[in-house]
CSV table of C-alpha atoms in Angstrom, one decimal:
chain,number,residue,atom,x,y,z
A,1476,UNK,CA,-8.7,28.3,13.9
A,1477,UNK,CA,-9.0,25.3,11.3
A,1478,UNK,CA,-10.2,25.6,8.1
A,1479,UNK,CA,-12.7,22.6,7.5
A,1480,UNK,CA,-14.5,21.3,4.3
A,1481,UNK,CA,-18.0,19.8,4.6
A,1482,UNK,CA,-18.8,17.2,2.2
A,1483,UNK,CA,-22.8,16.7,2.2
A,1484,UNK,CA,-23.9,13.4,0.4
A,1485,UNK,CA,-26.9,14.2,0.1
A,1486,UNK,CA,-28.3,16.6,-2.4
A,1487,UNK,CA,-32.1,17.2,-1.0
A,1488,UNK,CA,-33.4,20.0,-0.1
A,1489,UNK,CA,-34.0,19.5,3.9
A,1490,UNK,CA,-31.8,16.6,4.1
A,1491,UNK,CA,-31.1,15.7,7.7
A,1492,UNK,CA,-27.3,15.5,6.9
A,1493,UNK,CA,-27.2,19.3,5.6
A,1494,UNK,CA,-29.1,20.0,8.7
A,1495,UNK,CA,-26.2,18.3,10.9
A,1496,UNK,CA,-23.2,19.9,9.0
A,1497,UNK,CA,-25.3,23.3,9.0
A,1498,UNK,CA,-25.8,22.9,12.6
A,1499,UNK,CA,-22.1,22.2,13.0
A,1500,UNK,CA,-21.2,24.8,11.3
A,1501,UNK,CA,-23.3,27.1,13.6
A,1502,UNK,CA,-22.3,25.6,16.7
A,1503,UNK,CA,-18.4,25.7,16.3
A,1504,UNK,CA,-17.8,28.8,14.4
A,1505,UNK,CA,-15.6,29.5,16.8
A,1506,UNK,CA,-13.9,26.3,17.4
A,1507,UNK,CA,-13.2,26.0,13.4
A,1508,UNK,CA,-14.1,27.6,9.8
A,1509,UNK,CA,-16.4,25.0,8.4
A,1510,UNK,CA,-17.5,26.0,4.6
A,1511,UNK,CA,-19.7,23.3,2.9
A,1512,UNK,CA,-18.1,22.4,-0.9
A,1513,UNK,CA,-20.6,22.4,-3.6
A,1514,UNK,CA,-20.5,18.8,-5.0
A,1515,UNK,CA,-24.0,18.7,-6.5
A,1516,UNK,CA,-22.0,20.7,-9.1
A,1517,UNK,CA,-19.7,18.7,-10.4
A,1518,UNK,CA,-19.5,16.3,-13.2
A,1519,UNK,CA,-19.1,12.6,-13.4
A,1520,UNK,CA,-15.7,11.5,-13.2
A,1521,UNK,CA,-14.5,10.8,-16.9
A,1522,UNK,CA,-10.3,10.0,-17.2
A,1523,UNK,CA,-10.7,12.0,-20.5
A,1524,UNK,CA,-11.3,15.1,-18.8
A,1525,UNK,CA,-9.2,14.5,-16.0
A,1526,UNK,CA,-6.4,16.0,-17.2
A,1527,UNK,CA,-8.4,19.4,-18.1
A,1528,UNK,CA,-11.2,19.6,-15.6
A,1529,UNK,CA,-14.1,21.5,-15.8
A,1530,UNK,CA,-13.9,24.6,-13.5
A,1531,UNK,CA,-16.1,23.7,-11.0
A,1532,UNK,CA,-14.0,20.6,-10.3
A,1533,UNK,CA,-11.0,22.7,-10.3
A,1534,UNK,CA,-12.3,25.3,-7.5
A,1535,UNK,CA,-13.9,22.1,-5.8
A,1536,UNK,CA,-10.0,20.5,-5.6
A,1537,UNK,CA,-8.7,24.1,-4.3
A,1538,UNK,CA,-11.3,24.4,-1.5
A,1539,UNK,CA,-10.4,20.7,0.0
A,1540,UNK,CA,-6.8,21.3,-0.8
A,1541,UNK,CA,-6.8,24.6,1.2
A,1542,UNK,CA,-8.6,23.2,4.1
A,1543,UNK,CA,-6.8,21.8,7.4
A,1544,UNK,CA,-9.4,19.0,7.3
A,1545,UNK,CA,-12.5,17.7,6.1
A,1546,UNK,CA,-16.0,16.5,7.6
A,1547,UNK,CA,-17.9,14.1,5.7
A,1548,UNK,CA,-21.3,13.5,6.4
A,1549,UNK,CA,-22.8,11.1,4.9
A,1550,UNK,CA,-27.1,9.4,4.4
A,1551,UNK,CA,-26.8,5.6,3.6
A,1552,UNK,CA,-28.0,4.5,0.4
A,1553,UNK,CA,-28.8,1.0,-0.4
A,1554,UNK,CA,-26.5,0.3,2.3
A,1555,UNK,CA,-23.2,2.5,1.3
A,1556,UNK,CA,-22.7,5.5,0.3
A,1557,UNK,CA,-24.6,7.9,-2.4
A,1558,UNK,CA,-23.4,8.0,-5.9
A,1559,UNK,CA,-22.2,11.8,-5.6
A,1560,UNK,CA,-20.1,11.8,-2.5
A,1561,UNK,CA,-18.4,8.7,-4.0
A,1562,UNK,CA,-17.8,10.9,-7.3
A,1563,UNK,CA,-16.6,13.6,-5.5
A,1564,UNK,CA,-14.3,11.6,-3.4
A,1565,UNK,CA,-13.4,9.8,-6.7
A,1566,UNK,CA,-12.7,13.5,-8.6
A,1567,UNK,CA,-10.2,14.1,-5.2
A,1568,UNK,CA,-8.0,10.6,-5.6
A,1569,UNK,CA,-6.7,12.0,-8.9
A,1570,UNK,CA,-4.5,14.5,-9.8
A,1571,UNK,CA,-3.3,16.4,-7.1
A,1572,UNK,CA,-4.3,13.5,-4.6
A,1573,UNK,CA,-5.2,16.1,-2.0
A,1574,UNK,CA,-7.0,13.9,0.4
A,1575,UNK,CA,-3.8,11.9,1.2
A,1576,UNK,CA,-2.8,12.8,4.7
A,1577,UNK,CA,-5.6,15.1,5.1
A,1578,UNK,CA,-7.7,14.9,8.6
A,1579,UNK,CA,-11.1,13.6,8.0
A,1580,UNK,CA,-14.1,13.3,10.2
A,1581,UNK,CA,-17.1,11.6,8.9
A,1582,UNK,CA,-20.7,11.8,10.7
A,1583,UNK,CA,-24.2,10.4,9.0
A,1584,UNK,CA,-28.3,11.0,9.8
A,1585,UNK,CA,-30.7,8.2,9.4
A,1586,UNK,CA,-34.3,8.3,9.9
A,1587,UNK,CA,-34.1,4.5,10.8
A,1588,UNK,CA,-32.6,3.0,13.7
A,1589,UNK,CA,-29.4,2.3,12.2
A,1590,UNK,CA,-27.9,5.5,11.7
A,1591,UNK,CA,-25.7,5.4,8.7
A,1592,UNK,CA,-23.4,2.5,10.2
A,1593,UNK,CA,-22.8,0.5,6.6
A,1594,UNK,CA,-22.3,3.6,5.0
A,1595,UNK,CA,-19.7,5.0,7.1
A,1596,UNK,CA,-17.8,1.5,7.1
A,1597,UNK,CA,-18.0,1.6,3.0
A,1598,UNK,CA,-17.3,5.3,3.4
A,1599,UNK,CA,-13.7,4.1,5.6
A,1600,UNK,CA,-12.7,1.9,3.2
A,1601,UNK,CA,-13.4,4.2,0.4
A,1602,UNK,CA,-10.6,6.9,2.4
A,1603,UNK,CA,-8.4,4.6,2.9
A,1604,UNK,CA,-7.5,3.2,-0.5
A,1605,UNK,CA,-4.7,3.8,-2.6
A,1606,UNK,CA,-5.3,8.0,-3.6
A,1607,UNK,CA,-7.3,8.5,-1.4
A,1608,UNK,CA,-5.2,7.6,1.9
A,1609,UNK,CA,-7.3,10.0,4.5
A,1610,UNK,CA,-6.0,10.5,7.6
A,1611,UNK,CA,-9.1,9.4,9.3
A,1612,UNK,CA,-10.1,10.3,13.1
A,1613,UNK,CA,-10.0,7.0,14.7
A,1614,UNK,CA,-13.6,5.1,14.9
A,1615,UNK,CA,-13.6,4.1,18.7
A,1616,UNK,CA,-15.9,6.8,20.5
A,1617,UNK,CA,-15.7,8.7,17.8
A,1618,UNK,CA,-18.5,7.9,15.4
A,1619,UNK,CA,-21.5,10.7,14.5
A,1620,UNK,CA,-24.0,8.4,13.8
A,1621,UNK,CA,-27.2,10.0,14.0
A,1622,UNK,CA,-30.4,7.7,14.5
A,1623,UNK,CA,-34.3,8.4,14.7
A,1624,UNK,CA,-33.6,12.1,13.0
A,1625,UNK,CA,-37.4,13.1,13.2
A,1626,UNK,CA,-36.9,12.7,16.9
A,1627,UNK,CA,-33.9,14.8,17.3
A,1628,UNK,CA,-34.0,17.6,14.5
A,1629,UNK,CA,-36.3,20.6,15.1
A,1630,UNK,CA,-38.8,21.3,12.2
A,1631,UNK,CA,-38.6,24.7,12.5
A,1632,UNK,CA,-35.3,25.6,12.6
A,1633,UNK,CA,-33.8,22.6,10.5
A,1634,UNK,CA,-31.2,22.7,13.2
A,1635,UNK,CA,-30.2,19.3,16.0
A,1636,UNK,CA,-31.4,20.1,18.6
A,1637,UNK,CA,-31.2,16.7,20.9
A,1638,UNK,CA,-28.9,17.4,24.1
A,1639,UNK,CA,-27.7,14.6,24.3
A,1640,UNK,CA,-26.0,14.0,20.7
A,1641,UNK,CA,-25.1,17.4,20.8
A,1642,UNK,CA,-22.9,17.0,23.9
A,1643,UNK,CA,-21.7,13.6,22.1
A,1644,UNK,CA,-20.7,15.4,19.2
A,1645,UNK,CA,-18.9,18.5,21.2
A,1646,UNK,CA,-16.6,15.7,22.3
A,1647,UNK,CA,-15.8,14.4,19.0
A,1648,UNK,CA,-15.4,17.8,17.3
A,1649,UNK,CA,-13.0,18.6,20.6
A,1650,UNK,CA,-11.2,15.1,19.7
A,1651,UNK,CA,-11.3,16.3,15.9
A,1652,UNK,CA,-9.6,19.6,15.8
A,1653,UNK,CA,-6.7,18.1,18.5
A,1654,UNK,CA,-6.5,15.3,15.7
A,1655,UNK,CA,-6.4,17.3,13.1
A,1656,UNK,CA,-3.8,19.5,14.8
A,1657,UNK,CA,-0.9,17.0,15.0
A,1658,UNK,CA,1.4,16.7,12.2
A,1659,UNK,CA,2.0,13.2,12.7
């Protein structure tokens, strides 16, 4: 079973984007191991500590480093993505590198109509650069971008709960962990 890191850009309490990787969680547990880093935690990233993180930065590194692959998901802020998945990305493109080569999915929530779109394409660019260099689950049929959340989240349970992007994403988790799979 793979071992997957969550990466939740958003730090709000009820945020449509933990819901979705929450739900994920739920609904695959046994398809993979999906844990949710902590990157509200972390510090900015500062070159003078690089060399001597704090601890929090160090177990962060550990728990992506361990993983078989990450999932990102990702809210769009002033059309990219949110200052503190961008440091957290930025505290994984240093030192040990360990995103390079590493399977990543991303997936976004919007409450607008859009559903993340710019963000993710900043958010691909962003993986792809030099230390970084994700292996990233190819785009075509692939993208989790989740529009009209109010519609499609249950209040209640915090969970998705729309059949339809459900089935949509049990396809792309299916493509995910065959993707992640292969060496190549």
């Amino acid at each position: 079973m793979l071992k997957i890191a969550a990466l939740v850009g958003s730090l709000r309490q009820g945020s449509y984007n933990m819901q979705l990787a929450l739900t994920m969680k739920e609904r695959y547990i046994k398809k993979m191991n999906l844990e949710i880093a902590d990157i509200r935690s972390l510090p900015f990233f500062d070159q003078d500590m690089e060399l001597d993180p704090p601890p929090e930065v160090g177990a962060f590194l550990r728990k992506v480093a361990a993983a078989d692959g990450v999932l990102i998901v990702t809210p769009e802020y002033n059309w990219s993505v949110p200052g503190v998945l961008k440091n957290a990305i930025d505290w994984l493109s240093r030192l040990d590198k360990v995103l390079i080569g590493k399977p990543v999915m991303t997936a976004g929530v919007s409450p607008g109509m859009m559903g993340t779109i710019r963000a993710q394409l900043h958010l691909r660019e962003i993986l792809a650069s030099p230390g970084v260099q994700a292996k990233l689950l190819p785009p075509a049929g692939n993208e989790i971008m989740i529009s009209s959340a109010a519609l499609k989240f249950d209040e209640t349970t915090k969970r998705l709960v729309d059949e339809s992007t459900l089935r949509h994403i049990d396809r792309i988790v299916d493509q995910f962990i065959e993707f992640a799979a292969d060496p190549r």
